[in-house]
Coordinates of C-alpha atoms and ligand atoms in Angstrom, one line a residue:
M44 CA 0.0 0.0 0.0
Q45 CA 1.3 3.4 -0.9
T46 CA 1.3 6.2 1.6
R47 CA -0.7 9.2 0.3
V48 CA 0.9 12.5 1.2
A49 CA -0.2 16.1 0.4
I50 CA 2.1 19.1 0.0
T51 CA 1.1 22.7 0.2
T52 CA 2.9 26.1 0.1
G53 CA 1.6 29.1 2.0
G54 CA 2.5 32.7 2.7
G55 CA 4.8 34.8 0.5
D56 CA 6.8 32.8 -2.0
A57 CA 10.6 32.4 -1.4
P58 CA 13.2 31.1 -3.8
G59 CA 13.8 27.4 -3.0
L60 CA 10.2 26.3 -2.5
N61 CA 10.3 24.2 -5.6
A62 CA 13.5 22.6 -4.4
V63 CA 11.6 21.5 -1.3
I64 CA 8.7 20.1 -3.3
R65 CA 11.0 18.2 -5.6
A66 CA 13.0 16.8 -2.8
I67 CA 9.9 15.6 -0.9
V68 CA 8.4 13.9 -4.0
K69 CA 11.7 12.3 -5.1
T70 CA 12.6 11.0 -1.6
G71 CA 9.0 9.8 -1.0
I72 CA 8.9 7.9 -4.2
N73 CA 12.5 6.6 -4.2
R74 CA 12.7 5.5 -0.5
F75 CA 9.2 5.2 1.1
N76 CA 6.7 4.1 -1.5
M77 CA 4.7 7.3 -1.1
E78 CA 2.4 9.0 -3.6
F79 CA 1.8 12.7 -3.6
I80 CA -0.8 15.3 -4.3
G81 CA -0.3 19.1 -4.3
I82 CA -2.8 21.3 -2.6
E83 CA -2.8 24.6 -4.5
D84 CA -2.7 28.1 -3.0
G85 CA -2.0 27.1 0.5
F86 CA -4.8 26.0 2.8
E87 CA -7.3 27.6 0.4
G88 CA -6.9 24.5 -1.7
L89 CA -8.0 22.3 1.2
I90 CA -11.2 24.2 1.6
N91 CA -12.1 23.7 -2.1
T92 CA -10.7 20.3 -3.1
R93 CA -10.8 21.1 -6.8
R94 CA -7.5 22.8 -6.3
I95 CA -5.6 19.6 -6.1
V96 CA -2.9 18.3 -8.5
K97 CA -1.1 15.0 -8.7
L98 CA 2.7 15.2 -8.1
N99 CA 5.0 12.6 -9.5
R100 CA 8.5 12.5 -11.0
D101 CA 7.3 14.2 -14.2
S102 CA 5.7 17.1 -12.3
V103 CA 8.9 17.9 -10.4
R104 CA 11.2 17.5 -13.4
G105 CA 13.1 20.7 -14.1
I106 CA 11.7 22.8 -11.3
L107 CA 14.9 23.0 -9.2
P108 CA 16.2 26.3 -10.7
K109 CA 12.7 27.8 -10.8
G110 CA 11.7 30.6 -8.4
G111 CA 8.3 30.8 -6.9
T112 CA 6.2 27.7 -6.2
I113 CA 4.6 25.4 -8.8
L114 CA 1.7 25.0 -6.3
G115 CA 0.8 28.6 -6.0
T116 CA 0.5 30.4 -2.7
T117 CA -1.4 33.1 -0.8
N118 CA -1.0 34.9 2.5
R119 CA -4.8 35.0 2.9
G120 CA -7.1 32.1 3.4
N121 CA -6.7 30.9 7.0
P122 CA -9.4 28.2 7.2
F123 CA -9.9 28.9 11.0
E124 CA -10.8 32.5 10.3
Y125 CA -11.9 32.4 6.6
E126 CA -13.2 35.7 5.2
I127 CA -16.5 35.4 3.4
T128 CA -18.0 38.4 1.6
S129 CA -21.9 38.3 1.5
P130 CA -23.7 39.6 -1.6
D131 CA -24.4 42.9 0.2
G132 CA -20.6 43.4 0.6
E133 CA -20.4 42.6 4.3
I134 CA -17.3 40.6 5.3
R135 CA -17.6 38.0 8.0
T136 CA -15.2 35.3 9.2
A137 CA -16.1 31.6 9.4
D138 CA -14.3 28.6 10.8
L139 CA -13.9 26.2 7.9
S140 CA -11.4 23.9 9.5
D141 CA -13.8 21.0 9.9
R142 CA -14.5 21.1 6.2
C143 CA -10.7 20.9 5.6
M144 CA -10.5 17.9 8.0
E145 CA -13.3 16.2 6.0
N146 CA -11.6 16.9 2.7
F147 CA -8.3 15.5 4.1
E148 CA -10.2 12.3 5.0
A149 CA -12.0 12.1 1.7
L150 CA -8.7 12.4 -0.2
E151 CA -7.5 9.4 1.8
L152 CA -4.4 11.3 2.9
E153 CA -2.0 10.1 5.6
A154 CA 0.0 13.2 6.0
L155 CA 0.2 16.9 5.0
I156 CA 3.5 18.7 4.6
A157 CA 3.0 22.4 5.0
I158 CA 5.8 24.7 3.7
G159 CA 5.4 28.2 4.8
G160 CA 6.2 31.0 7.2
D161 CA 5.1 31.7 10.7
G162 CA 1.4 32.2 9.7
T163 CA 1.4 28.9 7.8
M164 CA 3.0 27.1 10.8
H165 CA 0.3 28.5 13.2
I166 CA -2.4 27.1 11.0
A167 CA -0.5 23.8 10.6
Q168 CA -0.2 23.5 14.4
R169 CA -4.0 24.1 14.8
F170 CA -4.7 21.3 12.3
Y171 CA -2.3 19.1 14.1
E172 CA -4.2 19.7 17.4
K173 CA -7.4 18.8 15.6
G174 CA -5.8 15.4 14.7
M175 CA -4.3 16.0 11.2
P176 CA -0.9 14.4 10.8
V177 CA 1.2 17.5 9.8
I178 CA 4.8 18.2 9.1
G179 CA 6.1 21.7 8.8
V180 CA 8.9 23.2 6.6
P181 CA 9.8 26.8 7.4
K182 CA 10.4 29.4 4.7
T183 CA 11.1 33.1 4.7
I184 CA 13.5 35.4 2.8
D185 CA 13.6 37.5 6.0
N186 CA 15.5 34.8 8.0
D187 CA 13.7 35.9 11.1
L188 CA 12.5 32.5 12.5
Q189 CA 14.1 31.7 15.7
A190 CA 13.7 28.0 15.3
T191 CA 16.0 27.7 12.4
D192 CA 19.5 29.2 12.0
V193 CA 18.9 29.9 8.3
S194 CA 15.8 29.7 6.1
F195 CA 15.9 29.1 2.4
G196 CA 15.2 32.2 0.3
F197 CA 17.3 34.4 2.5
N198 CA 20.6 33.8 0.6
T199 CA 18.9 34.6 -2.8
A200 CA 17.5 37.8 -1.3
V201 CA 20.9 38.8 0.1
T202 CA 22.5 37.9 -3.2
V203 CA 20.1 40.0 -5.3
A204 CA 20.5 43.0 -2.8
T205 CA 24.3 42.7 -2.9
E206 CA 24.2 42.8 -6.7
A207 CA 22.0 45.9 -6.6
I208 CA 24.5 47.6 -4.2
D209 CA 27.4 46.7 -6.6
R210 CA 25.5 48.2 -9.5
L211 CA 24.6 51.3 -7.5
H212 CA 28.2 51.8 -6.6
T213 CA 29.3 52.6 -10.2
T214 CA 26.5 55.0 -11.0
A215 CA 26.9 56.7 -7.5
E216 CA 30.6 57.2 -8.0
S217 CA 30.2 58.6 -11.5
H218 CA 27.7 61.2 -10.4
R219 CA 29.1 61.9 -7.0
R220 CA 25.7 61.0 -5.5
T221 CA 24.4 59.4 -2.4
M222 CA 22.3 56.3 -3.2
V223 CA 19.8 54.9 -0.8
L224 CA 18.6 51.3 -1.3
E225 CA 15.6 50.1 0.7
V226 CA 15.5 46.3 1.1
M227 CA 12.9 43.9 2.6
G228 CA 13.2 42.0 5.8
R229 CA 9.9 42.7 7.6
D230 CA 10.7 43.7 11.2
A231 CA 14.3 42.3 11.1
G232 CA 17.5 43.7 9.6
W233 CA 19.2 40.5 8.3
I234 CA 18.9 41.2 4.6
A235 CA 20.1 44.8 5.0
L236 CA 23.0 43.9 7.2
E237 CA 24.3 41.0 5.3
A238 CA 23.8 42.6 1.8
G239 CA 25.2 45.9 3.2
I240 CA 28.4 44.2 4.4
A241 CA 28.8 42.0 1.3
G242 CA 28.1 45.0 -1.1
G243 CA 30.4 47.3 0.8
A244 CA 27.8 49.9 1.8
D245 CA 28.7 52.9 3.8
L246 CA 25.6 53.1 6.0
I247 CA 23.3 50.2 7.0
L248 CA 20.1 51.2 8.9
I249 CA 18.2 48.3 10.6
P250 CA 15.2 48.2 12.9
E251 CA 17.2 46.7 15.7
I252 CA 19.3 49.8 16.0
P253 CA 17.2 53.0 15.8
Y254 CA 19.6 55.5 14.2
N255 CA 20.2 59.1 15.0
L256 CA 19.5 61.2 11.9
E257 CA 22.0 63.9 12.8
D258 CA 24.8 61.3 13.3
A259 CA 23.9 59.6 10.0
L260 CA 24.0 62.9 8.1
R261 CA 27.3 63.9 9.8
F262 CA 28.7 60.6 8.7
I263 CA 27.8 61.2 5.0
K264 CA 29.1 64.8 5.2
R265 CA 32.4 63.6 6.6
R266 CA 32.8 61.2 3.8
Y267 CA 32.4 63.9 1.2
A268 CA 34.8 66.1 3.2
R269 CA 37.4 63.4 3.2
G270 CA 37.2 63.0 -0.5
S271 CA 34.8 60.1 -1.0
N272 CA 32.6 61.6 -3.5
F273 CA 29.6 59.3 -3.0
S274 CA 27.9 57.2 -0.4
I275 CA 25.7 54.1 -0.4
A276 CA 23.1 53.6 2.3
V277 CA 21.2 50.4 2.7
V278 CA 17.9 50.9 4.7
A279 CA 15.8 48.0 6.0
E280 CA 12.1 48.4 5.3
A281 CA 11.4 48.7 9.0
A282 CA 14.4 50.9 10.0
E283 CA 13.4 53.7 12.3
N284 CA 15.3 56.7 13.5
Q285 CA 15.4 57.8 17.1
P286 CA 12.4 60.0 17.9
F287 CA 13.0 63.7 17.5
E288 CA 12.2 65.9 20.4
G289 CA 9.3 68.1 19.2
N290 CA 10.7 68.6 15.7
V291 CA 7.6 67.8 13.6
V292 CA 9.2 68.9 10.3
Q293 CA 11.8 66.1 10.6
R294 CA 9.3 63.4 11.6
R295 CA 8.7 60.7 9.0
R296 CA 5.2 60.6 7.6
K297 CA 3.7 57.1 7.8
S298 CA 3.2 57.2 4.0
D299 CA 7.0 57.7 3.4
S300 CA 9.0 54.4 3.4
P301 CA 12.1 54.6 5.6
G302 CA 14.4 54.6 2.6
T303 CA 12.4 57.3 0.8
W304 CA 12.4 59.5 3.9
F305 CA 16.1 59.0 4.7
A306 CA 16.9 59.9 1.1
S307 CA 14.8 63.1 1.3
M308 CA 16.5 64.1 4.6
V309 CA 20.0 63.7 3.0
Q310 CA 19.0 65.7 0.0
E311 CA 17.4 68.5 2.0
Q312 CA 19.9 68.8 4.8
L313 CA 23.2 68.2 3.0
N314 CA 22.3 69.7 -0.3
V315 CA 23.9 66.8 -2.2
E316 CA 22.4 64.8 -5.1
V317 CA 20.5 61.8 -3.9
R318 CA 18.7 59.0 -5.6
H319 CA 16.8 56.2 -3.9
M320 CA 15.2 52.9 -4.9
I321 CA 13.1 50.3 -3.3
L322 CA 14.3 46.9 -4.3
G323 CA 11.0 45.2 -3.4
H324 CA 9.9 41.9 -4.9
L325 CA 13.0 41.6 -7.1
Q326 CA 14.5 40.1 -3.9
R327 CA 12.0 37.3 -3.9
G328 CA 11.7 36.5 -7.6
G329 CA 13.9 34.5 -9.9
S330 CA 16.1 31.5 -9.6
P331 CA 17.3 30.4 -6.1
T332 CA 21.0 30.5 -5.4
C333 CA 22.8 27.1 -5.0
I334 CA 22.8 27.7 -1.2
D335 CA 19.0 28.0 -1.2
R336 CA 18.6 25.0 -3.5
M337 CA 20.7 22.9 -1.1
L338 CA 18.9 24.0 2.0
G339 CA 15.5 23.5 0.4
T340 CA 16.5 20.1 -0.8
R341 CA 17.8 19.1 2.6
F342 CA 14.6 20.3 4.3
G343 CA 12.5 18.4 1.7
V344 CA 14.4 15.1 2.2
R345 CA 14.1 15.4 6.0
A346 CA 10.3 16.3 5.8
A347 CA 9.7 13.1 3.8
E348 CA 11.7 11.1 6.3
L349 CA 9.6 12.6 9.2
V350 CA 6.4 11.4 7.4
A351 CA 7.9 7.9 7.1
E352 CA 8.9 8.0 10.8
K353 CA 5.4 9.2 11.6
K354 CA 6.9 12.1 13.6
F355 CA 4.0 14.4 13.1
G356 CA 3.6 17.9 14.6
R357 CA 7.2 18.6 13.9
M358 CA 9.0 21.1 11.7
V359 CA 12.4 20.7 10.0
A360 CA 15.0 23.3 10.9
L361 CA 18.7 24.0 10.5
D362 CA 20.9 23.8 13.7
G363 CA 24.4 24.8 12.8
I364 CA 25.2 22.6 9.8
N365 CA 22.7 19.9 10.6
V366 CA 19.0 19.6 9.6
H367 CA 17.0 18.5 12.6
D368 CA 13.4 18.8 13.7
V369 CA 11.5 20.7 16.4
P370 CA 7.9 20.7 17.6
I371 CA 5.9 23.2 15.4
G372 CA 4.2 24.4 18.6
D373 CA 7.6 25.5 20.0
A374 CA 8.7 27.2 16.8
I375 CA 5.7 29.5 16.1
G376 CA 5.5 33.1 17.1
K377 CA 9.2 33.4 17.9
Q378 CA 11.2 35.9 15.8
K379 CA 14.9 36.1 15.5
F380 CA 16.4 39.6 15.4
V381 CA 19.9 41.0 14.7
N382 CA 21.8 41.4 18.0
P383 CA 23.0 45.1 18.1
D384 CA 26.0 43.9 20.1
G385 CA 26.6 40.7 18.1
Q386 CA 29.4 39.7 15.7
L387 CA 27.7 40.8 12.5
V388 CA 27.1 44.4 13.6
R389 CA 30.7 44.4 15.0
T390 CA 31.9 43.2 11.7
A391 CA 30.2 46.0 9.9
E392 CA 31.3 48.7 12.3
S393 CA 34.9 47.4 12.2
L394 CA 34.8 48.2 8.5
G395 CA 33.7 51.8 9.2
I396 CA 30.1 51.2 8.2
Y397 CA 27.7 53.4 10.1
C398 CA 25.0 51.1 11.6
G399 CA 23.1 53.6 13.6
R400 CA 25.6 54.3 16.4
P401 CA 28.3 56.9 16.3
L402 CA 31.6 55.5 15.2
S403 CA 34.7 56.5 17.0
Ligands
F6P75 O1 8.1 38.0 4.5 C1 8.6 38.2 3.2 C2 8.3 39.6 2.7 O2 8.8 39.7 1.4 C3 8.8 40.7 3.6 O3 10.2 40.9 3.5 C4 7.9 41.8 3.1 O4 7.8 42.8 4.1 C5 6.6 41.2 2.8 O5 6.9 39.8 2.6 C6 6.0 41.7 1.5 O6 4.7 41.0 1.4 P1 3.8 41.1 0.1 O7 4.5 40.2 -0.9 O8 2.5 40.6 0.6 O9 3.8 42.5 -0.4

């Protein structure tokens, strides 16, 4: 008898998702006599079971270098609080989790592997508590999950951001401009910090270290005074400056992104030419780096093994150089932030990069 397993991808996409899907399917077929179906668009596909596809060797052929997810994804559609719009436009939420449990039974499934971020893992845990045999695989380009040392997608995002910094360098230098690059990362500064160091930025502003605007401007001014005719600032999307005392003019409007606002401050206050860009979803799209392909593949193999071992309610994770597994319930809701006094920030500051604190 074959073991019938479902795979779903939820939340924002991350490069490496297809590597995970491919590794699960190949491992399950090669080693454990499993057969697979894909549930499309996260848990939405379990509410409406027409969104089901068969996954076999043919369906995962050639997907390793592909970004995104062949199964589709969404960051809406939590079956426990599903939003339903009535004909008169009123939105109410309904708990459709029982319907998902029934569909799971009807599909004669023996396990569900849910690949996703913290939101997906919360839902996976609730289904596990309702009796569904679930395995979790964490993903996020932000690298902000405490339970895993690294998540796949992060390296691709850092690589894309680093290349953007490289490209900004040559144009900044030619025009003697200050270039401000805003990168993703949600509430954490990992992408900004690693890409900033790898790309040789001059300033890196991250949410974990609220910066002092005067200090940052002084830093740029000093660079110009010392003959460096350009500066590159990398700003995390959640970077914040220290609050000003009563100075409303210099306060950031909510509608301004941190990078846009910082660029406008440099332009206004230093009277130098500034250009800024928001890198956005370029960081998430496209082919995964070899590091993300490797990590996704290792996570996928271990996820299939966990199904074979019937170790349900567990999530794969990287601990140092080893893939291991932890209870999903212990992993959810715990974010990992940059330590302002840690080695990475010290590395940046040792190189003379302004990270929000005055440099000696
Ligand atoms: O969590 C991944 C991420 O790309 C964040 O870095 C970013 O804040 C967010 O998702 C963007 O979400 P969306 O794709 O819904 O705009």
